[in-house]
Amino acid sequence: MTPSPLWQTVGLLLLSNVFMTIAWYGHLKNLSGRAWYIAALVSWGIALFEYLLQVPANRIGHAAGVSLAQLKITQEVITLVVFVPFAMLYMKQAFRWDFVWAGLCLLGAVYFIFRE
């Protein structure tokens, strides 16, 4: 059974965001002693996989009738869902209640952008 286009979109965006988060922030931990252009080249290499997932995700969602604004808000929610565990578990950042408040704000955005 094939998942619905919306779930395909969400799944691909979730995977895309894992690569995006590693590309954008992983170098701060792993390549901090290297020149910035080395970190940029490594990040670009990782980001290629982000785009290989993100572009089809947005195309699938858009073809299924998901609006541009809905795709963007979905992306932002997924970004926070991926970023918080990454920050806490991989980058060893402390939990902050601001993560919760930001999540609640995004839930409000989801409500307004998806209401009919």
PDB file of C-alpha atoms in Angstrom, residues 19 22-24 26-27 30-31 34-49:
ATOM      1  CA  PHE A  19      20.532  16.161   5.991  1.00  0.00           C
ATOM      2  CA  ILE A  22      23.656  18.138   9.621  1.00  0.00           C
ATOM      3  CA  ALA A  23      24.821  20.293   6.703  1.00  0.00           C
ATOM      4  CA  TRP A  24      23.947  23.575   8.410  1.00  0.00           C
ATOM      5  CA  GLY A  26      27.164  19.598  12.060  1.00  0.00           C
ATOM      6  CA  HIS A  27      30.330  21.368  10.940  1.00  0.00           C
ATOM      7  CA  ASN A  30      33.007  18.198  13.529  1.00  0.00           C
ATOM      8  CA  LEU A  31      34.968  20.756  11.515  1.00  0.00           C
ATOM      9  CA  ARG A  34      39.153  23.478   9.800  1.00  0.00           C
ATOM     10  CA  ALA A  35      38.955  26.442   7.445  1.00  0.00           C
ATOM     11  CA  TRP A  36      35.435  27.725   6.766  1.00  0.00           C
ATOM     12  CA  TYR A  37      35.646  26.839   3.070  1.00  0.00           C
ATOM     13  CA  ILE A  38      36.366  23.192   3.930  1.00  0.00           C
ATOM     14  CA  ALA A  39      33.257  23.187   6.129  1.00  0.00           C
ATOM     15  CA  ALA A  40      31.304  24.846   3.304  1.00  0.00           C
ATOM     16  CA  LEU A  41      32.380  22.218   0.770  1.00  0.00           C
ATOM     17  CA  VAL A  42      31.514  19.355   3.123  1.00  0.00           C
ATOM     18  CA  SER A  43      28.186  21.007   3.931  1.00  0.00           C
ATOM     19  CA  TRP A  44      27.388  21.436   0.232  1.00  0.00           C
ATOM     20  CA  GLY A  45      28.057  17.746  -0.284  1.00  0.00           C
ATOM     21  CA  ILE A  46      25.649  16.850   2.514  1.00  0.00           C
ATOM     22  CA  ALA A  47      23.109  19.413   1.319  1.00  0.00           C
ATOM     23  CA  LEU A  48      22.958  17.688  -2.069  1.00  0.00           C
ATOM     24  CA  PHE A  49      21.114  14.826  -0.375  1.00  0.00           C
TER      25      PHE A  49
END
